[in-house]
mmCIF file of C-alpha atoms in Angstrom:
data_model
loop_
_atom_site.group_PDB
_atom_site.id
_atom_site.type_symbol
_atom_site.label_atom_id
_atom_site.label_comp_id
_atom_site.label_asym_id
_atom_site.label_seq_id
_atom_site.Cartn_x
_atom_site.Cartn_y
_atom_site.Cartn_z
ATOM 1 C CA UNK T 1 0.000 0.000 0.000
ATOM 2 C CA UNK T 2 1.251 3.476 -0.844
ATOM 3 C CA UNK T 3 1.720 5.897 2.002
ATOM 4 C CA UNK T 4 4.088 8.096 3.946
ATOM 5 C CA UNK T 5 7.511 6.589 4.503
ATOM 6 C CA UNK T 6 7.758 4.887 7.889
ATOM 7 C CA UNK T 7 11.146 3.242 7.460
ATOM 8 C CA UNK T 8 12.522 0.173 5.752
ATOM 9 C CA UNK T 9 11.647 -3.214 7.187
ATOM 10 C CA UNK T 10 13.979 -4.672 9.786
ATOM 11 C CA UNK T 11 14.840 -7.489 7.362
ATOM 12 C CA UNK T 12 15.826 -5.131 4.520
ATOM 13 C CA UNK T 13 19.611 -5.455 4.874
ATOM 14 C CA UNK T 14 19.484 -9.141 5.876
ATOM 15 C CA UNK T 15 17.487 -9.741 2.681
ATOM 16 C CA UNK T 16 20.174 -8.039 0.589
ATOM 17 C CA UNK T 17 22.853 -10.125 2.305
ATOM 18 C CA UNK T 18 20.961 -13.339 1.618
ATOM 19 C CA UNK T 19 20.264 -12.349 -1.982
ATOM 20 C CA UNK T 20 23.941 -11.554 -2.504
ATOM 21 C CA UNK T 21 24.874 -14.960 -1.086
ATOM 22 C CA UNK T 22 22.433 -16.904 -3.255
ATOM 23 C CA UNK T 23 22.429 -14.736 -6.427
ATOM 24 C CA UNK T 24 19.709 -17.027 -7.694
ATOM 25 C CA UNK T 25 16.542 -16.185 -9.585
ATOM 26 C CA UNK T 26 14.864 -19.172 -7.980
ATOM 27 C CA UNK T 27 15.744 -17.939 -4.488
ATOM 28 C CA UNK T 28 14.586 -14.419 -5.326
ATOM 29 C CA UNK T 29 11.216 -15.611 -6.618
ATOM 30 C CA UNK T 30 10.717 -17.746 -3.524
ATOM 31 C CA UNK T 31 11.411 -14.714 -1.329
ATOM 32 C CA UNK T 32 9.847 -11.983 -3.487
ATOM 33 C CA UNK T 33 7.172 -11.175 -0.915
ATOM 34 C CA UNK T 34 9.895 -10.378 1.622
ATOM 35 C CA UNK T 35 11.634 -8.148 -0.927
ATOM 36 C CA UNK T 36 8.393 -6.295 -1.616
ATOM 37 C CA UNK T 37 7.450 -5.726 2.023
ATOM 38 C CA UNK T 38 10.870 -4.968 3.489
ATOM 39 C CA UNK T 39 12.585 -3.105 0.640
ATOM 40 C CA UNK T 40 10.670 -2.261 -2.499
ATOM 41 C CA UNK T 41 7.431 -0.853 -1.099
ATOM 42 C CA UNK T 42 9.179 1.198 1.608
ATOM 43 C CA UNK T 43 11.546 2.564 -1.047
ATOM 44 C CA UNK T 44 8.562 3.550 -3.194
ATOM 45 C CA UNK T 45 7.045 5.296 -0.176
ATOM 46 C CA UNK T 46 10.363 7.053 0.476
ATOM 47 C CA UNK T 47 10.496 8.371 -3.092
ATOM 48 C CA UNK T 48 6.949 9.701 -3.020
ATOM 49 C CA UNK T 49 7.318 11.213 0.454
ATOM 50 C CA UNK T 50 10.526 12.943 -0.650
ATOM 51 C CA UNK T 51 8.788 14.155 -3.801
ATOM 52 C CA UNK T 52 6.111 15.844 -1.678
ATOM 53 C CA UNK T 53 8.675 17.362 0.684
ATOM 54 C CA UNK T 54 10.885 18.564 -2.182
ATOM 55 C CA UNK T 55 7.857 20.217 -3.798
ATOM 56 C CA UNK T 56 7.001 21.980 -0.540
ATOM 57 C CA UNK T 57 10.614 23.200 -0.281
ATOM 58 C CA UNK T 58 10.565 24.318 -3.940
ATOM 59 C CA UNK T 59 13.605 22.243 -4.765
ATOM 60 C CA UNK T 60 12.427 21.399 -8.272
ATOM 61 C CA UNK T 61 12.869 17.653 -7.831
ATOM 62 C CA UNK T 62 10.214 14.979 -8.105
ATOM 63 C CA UNK T 63 9.696 11.278 -8.586
ATOM 64 C CA UNK T 64 7.225 8.452 -8.236
ATOM 65 C CA UNK T 65 7.095 4.767 -7.440
ATOM 66 C CA UNK T 66 6.938 3.720 -11.111
ATOM 67 C CA UNK T 67 9.695 5.794 -12.748
ATOM 68 C CA UNK T 68 12.236 6.662 -10.071
ATOM 69 C CA UNK T 69 13.587 3.337 -8.826
ATOM 70 C CA UNK T 70 16.335 1.397 -10.546
ATOM 71 C CA UNK T 71 15.728 -2.321 -10.966
ATOM 72 C CA UNK T 72 17.436 -4.671 -8.546
ATOM 73 C CA UNK T 73 18.246 -6.883 -11.524
ATOM 74 C CA UNK T 74 21.690 -6.255 -12.994
ATOM 75 C CA UNK T 75 22.237 -5.705 -16.719
ATOM 76 C CA UNK T 76 24.761 -8.456 -17.442
ATOM 77 C CA UNK T 77 24.699 -8.307 -21.243
ATOM 78 C CA UNK T 78 28.125 -6.680 -21.562
ATOM 79 C CA UNK T 79 29.606 -7.640 -18.193
ATOM 80 C CA UNK T 80 31.949 -10.444 -17.244
ATOM 81 C CA UNK T 81 30.204 -10.462 -13.861
ATOM 82 C CA UNK T 82 27.051 -12.471 -14.504
ATOM 83 C CA UNK T 83 25.535 -12.219 -11.040
ATOM 84 C CA UNK T 84 21.874 -11.394 -11.714
ATOM 85 C CA UNK T 85 21.178 -9.067 -8.764
ATOM 86 C CA UNK T 86 22.569 -5.828 -7.363
ATOM 87 C CA UNK T 87 23.727 -5.494 -3.762
ATOM 88 C CA UNK T 88 21.659 -2.325 -3.381
ATOM 89 C CA UNK T 89 18.501 -0.471 -4.324
ATOM 90 C CA UNK T 90 18.620 3.096 -5.633
ATOM 91 C CA UNK T 91 16.427 5.833 -7.043
ATOM 92 C CA UNK T 92 16.591 9.236 -8.714
ATOM 93 C CA UNK T 93 14.357 12.274 -8.250
ATOM 94 C CA UNK T 94 14.783 14.837 -11.012
ATOM 95 C CA UNK T 95 13.275 18.045 -12.412
ATOM 96 C CA UNK T 96 10.963 16.150 -14.769
ATOM 97 C CA UNK T 97 10.587 12.944 -12.747
ATOM 98 C CA UNK T 98 12.587 10.802 -15.181
ATOM 99 C CA UNK T 99 16.092 9.365 -14.972
ATOM 100 C CA UNK T 100 17.189 11.245 -18.100
ATOM 101 C CA UNK T 101 17.344 14.798 -16.713
ATOM 102 C CA UNK T 102 20.347 16.552 -15.136
ATOM 103 C CA UNK T 103 20.581 18.177 -11.724
ATOM 104 C CA UNK T 104 19.201 15.289 -9.667
ATOM 105 C CA UNK T 105 18.868 13.772 -6.212
ATOM 106 C CA UNK T 106 20.078 10.166 -5.873
ATOM 107 C CA UNK T 107 19.602 7.798 -2.944
ATOM 108 C CA UNK T 108 21.336 4.428 -2.518
ATOM 109 C CA UNK T 109 20.617 1.771 0.115
ATOM 110 C CA UNK T 110 23.105 -1.089 -0.048
ATOM 111 C CA UNK T 111 25.418 -3.527 1.641
ATOM 112 C CA UNK T 112 28.620 -1.527 1.163
ATOM 113 C CA UNK T 113 27.127 1.826 2.116
ATOM 114 C CA UNK T 114 24.015 3.935 2.252
ATOM 115 C CA UNK T 115 24.293 7.449 0.841
ATOM 116 C CA UNK T 116 22.577 10.235 -1.039
ATOM 117 C CA UNK T 117 23.882 12.634 -3.626
ATOM 118 C CA UNK T 118 22.927 15.778 -5.490
ATOM 119 C CA UNK T 119 24.530 15.634 -8.893
ATOM 120 C CA UNK T 120 25.138 16.836 -12.379
ATOM 121 C CA UNK T 121 26.330 13.370 -13.364
ATOM 122 C CA UNK T 122 27.891 12.731 -16.772
ATOM 123 C CA UNK T 123 26.429 15.872 -18.325
ATOM 124 C CA UNK T 124 26.430 15.809 -22.109
ATOM 125 C CA UNK T 125 29.273 17.493 -24.003
ATOM 126 C CA UNK T 126 27.370 20.728 -24.576
ATOM 127 C CA UNK T 127 26.322 21.181 -20.949
ATOM 128 C CA UNK T 128 29.708 20.092 -19.592
ATOM 129 C CA UNK T 129 31.449 22.602 -21.861
ATOM 130 C CA UNK T 130 29.054 25.327 -20.688
ATOM 131 C CA UNK T 131 29.803 24.476 -17.061
ATOM 132 C CA UNK T 132 33.531 24.634 -17.635
ATOM 133 C CA UNK T 133 33.200 27.961 -19.435
ATOM 134 C CA UNK T 134 31.082 29.327 -16.582
ATOM 135 C CA UNK T 135 33.765 28.349 -14.071
ATOM 136 C CA UNK T 136 36.378 30.335 -15.992
ATOM 137 C CA UNK T 137 34.299 33.299 -17.163
ATOM 138 C CA UNK T 138 32.175 33.718 -14.025
ATOM 139 C CA UNK T 139 34.522 32.624 -11.253
ATOM 140 C CA UNK T 140 32.755 34.690 -8.595
ATOM 141 C CA UNK T 141 29.523 32.734 -9.058
ATOM 142 C CA UNK T 142 31.385 29.411 -8.983
ATOM 143 C CA UNK T 143 33.330 30.361 -5.862
ATOM 144 C CA UNK T 144 30.177 31.608 -4.158
ATOM 145 C CA UNK T 145 28.583 28.214 -4.795
ATOM 146 C CA UNK T 146 31.621 26.388 -3.411
ATOM 147 C CA UNK T 147 31.638 28.662 -0.352
ATOM 148 C CA UNK T 148 27.932 28.062 0.293
ATOM 149 C CA UNK T 149 28.459 24.304 0.082
ATOM 150 C CA UNK T 150 31.440 24.514 2.431
ATOM 151 C CA UNK T 151 29.411 26.442 4.997
ATOM 152 C CA UNK T 152 26.828 23.659 4.766
ATOM 153 C CA UNK T 153 29.490 21.004 5.384
ATOM 154 C CA UNK T 154 29.641 19.822 1.767
ATOM 155 C CA UNK T 155 32.258 19.808 -0.963
ATOM 156 C CA UNK T 156 32.426 18.733 -4.580
ATOM 157 C CA UNK T 157 33.449 15.123 -5.122
ATOM 158 C CA UNK T 158 36.652 14.743 -7.142
ATOM 159 C CA UNK T 159 35.878 11.233 -8.338
ATOM 160 C CA UNK T 160 36.778 10.539 -11.967
ATOM 161 C CA UNK T 161 38.467 13.894 -12.632
ATOM 162 C CA UNK T 162 40.582 14.309 -15.741
ATOM 163 C CA UNK T 163 44.312 14.031 -15.093
ATOM 164 C CA UNK T 164 44.988 16.953 -17.419
ATOM 165 C CA UNK T 165 43.133 20.100 -18.379
ATOM 166 C CA UNK T 166 40.499 19.560 -21.084
ATOM 167 C CA UNK T 167 41.076 21.058 -24.509
ATOM 168 C CA UNK T 168 40.621 24.801 -24.488
ATOM 169 C CA UNK T 169 41.278 25.159 -20.756
ATOM 170 C CA UNK T 170 45.031 24.520 -20.656
ATOM 171 C CA UNK T 171 45.783 28.162 -19.772
ATOM 172 C CA UNK T 172 43.612 28.365 -16.650
ATOM 173 C CA UNK T 173 46.152 29.429 -14.025
ATOM 174 C CA UNK T 174 44.175 29.788 -10.785
ATOM 175 C CA UNK T 175 44.464 26.501 -8.926
ATOM 176 C CA UNK T 176 40.864 26.131 -7.774
ATOM 177 C CA UNK T 177 39.486 26.872 -11.248
ATOM 178 C CA UNK T 178 42.055 24.639 -12.956
ATOM 179 C CA UNK T 179 40.983 21.800 -10.684
ATOM 180 C CA UNK T 180 37.286 22.452 -11.260
ATOM 181 C CA UNK T 181 37.393 22.400 -15.073
ATOM 182 C CA UNK T 182 38.868 18.894 -14.897
ATOM 183 C CA UNK T 183 35.636 17.573 -13.361
ATOM 184 C CA UNK T 184 33.569 15.192 -15.440
ATOM 185 C CA UNK T 185 30.746 15.447 -12.891
ATOM 186 C CA UNK T 186 29.650 17.969 -10.269
ATOM 187 C CA UNK T 187 28.489 16.026 -7.224
ATOM 188 C CA UNK T 188 28.069 16.353 -3.465
ATOM 189 C CA UNK T 189 27.416 13.290 -1.307
ATOM 190 C CA UNK T 190 25.908 12.583 2.070
ATOM 191 C CA UNK T 191 26.521 9.389 4.038
ATOM 192 C CA UNK T 192 23.412 7.858 5.580
ATOM 193 C CA UNK T 193 23.783 6.153 8.947
ATOM 194 C CA UNK T 194 22.543 2.599 8.204
ATOM 195 C CA UNK T 195 20.703 2.549 11.524
ATOM 196 C CA UNK T 196 18.462 5.407 10.372
ATOM 197 C CA UNK T 197 17.014 3.635 7.329
ATOM 198 C CA UNK T 198 14.457 1.953 9.596
ATOM 199 C CA UNK T 199 13.087 5.304 10.777
ATOM 200 C CA UNK T 200 10.680 7.821 9.288
ATOM 201 C CA UNK T 201 13.208 10.510 10.295
ATOM 202 C CA UNK T 202 15.345 9.431 7.313
ATOM 203 C CA UNK T 203 13.147 11.754 5.242
ATOM 204 C CA UNK T 204 14.101 14.788 7.339
ATOM 205 C CA UNK T 205 17.768 13.886 7.023
ATOM 206 C CA UNK T 206 17.569 13.634 3.221
ATOM 207 C CA UNK T 207 15.525 16.814 2.814
ATOM 208 C CA UNK T 208 18.005 18.659 5.023
ATOM 209 C CA UNK T 209 20.923 17.431 2.928
ATOM 210 C CA UNK T 210 19.226 18.448 -0.324
ATOM 211 C CA UNK T 211 18.522 21.933 0.988
ATOM 212 C CA UNK T 212 22.194 22.254 1.936
ATOM 213 C CA UNK T 213 23.138 21.096 -1.574
ATOM 214 C CA UNK T 214 20.768 23.537 -3.304
ATOM 215 C CA UNK T 215 23.572 25.975 -4.273
ATOM 216 C CA UNK T 216 24.915 23.284 -6.626
ATOM 217 C CA UNK T 217 21.493 22.804 -8.197
ATOM 218 C CA UNK T 218 21.028 26.559 -8.574
ATOM 219 C CA UNK T 219 24.458 27.018 -10.149
ATOM 220 C CA UNK T 220 23.848 24.363 -12.793
ATOM 221 C CA UNK T 221 20.322 25.551 -13.532
ATOM 222 C CA UNK T 222 21.567 29.098 -14.055
ATOM 223 C CA UNK T 223 24.000 27.764 -16.642
ATOM 224 C CA UNK T 224 21.137 25.904 -18.323
ATOM 225 C CA UNK T 225 19.113 29.125 -18.326
ATOM 226 C CA UNK T 226 16.438 27.583 -16.120
ATOM 227 C CA UNK T 227 14.746 29.298 -13.202
ATOM 228 C CA UNK T 228 15.784 28.192 -9.719
#
């Protein structure tokens, strides 16, 4: 039944551990009802509760139980790892409610870690070029965004940065800007205490993080020419 998020079931993580051990379609089908009650339905409720809270906070992010969640089944077509199931569940809330838009909220509940992120992840060449140009030509706006994130206890993730300056940006001399234009993504992350996934208060934690990350959303949307 759809409703306000009350927390994941107490068997949510044990289910993921058992699924990872078995990695069997037969085992999954035998235990599907447990998956639905402990993980999938609560995650759907989390997405829709966050969507309502994000709308109230005017964050410009939304999702629903049909479009936002990623499948627990792995795509093994081009992978040497043929295990059929992921070790986590995840979802995206975005400006248009699909997984195809940029400037998104991502939440991940898994065995290795639980975390959330606000991201411009793998932006297309045109948008990425525009972001890099904005860093160089409007450094005050970029630095104001970085300062606002820092005050909120956040910083841009440097994962997957280019080792060298991208073409056209070789002459950027200021260290912070030279580092920034090497980014392939613009992301801030927030670790979720695994103990809190069983509580309704997880929603408050995630809304609070997203509000703190709003300067990153606003910066990217300004570059896109979209209202914040």
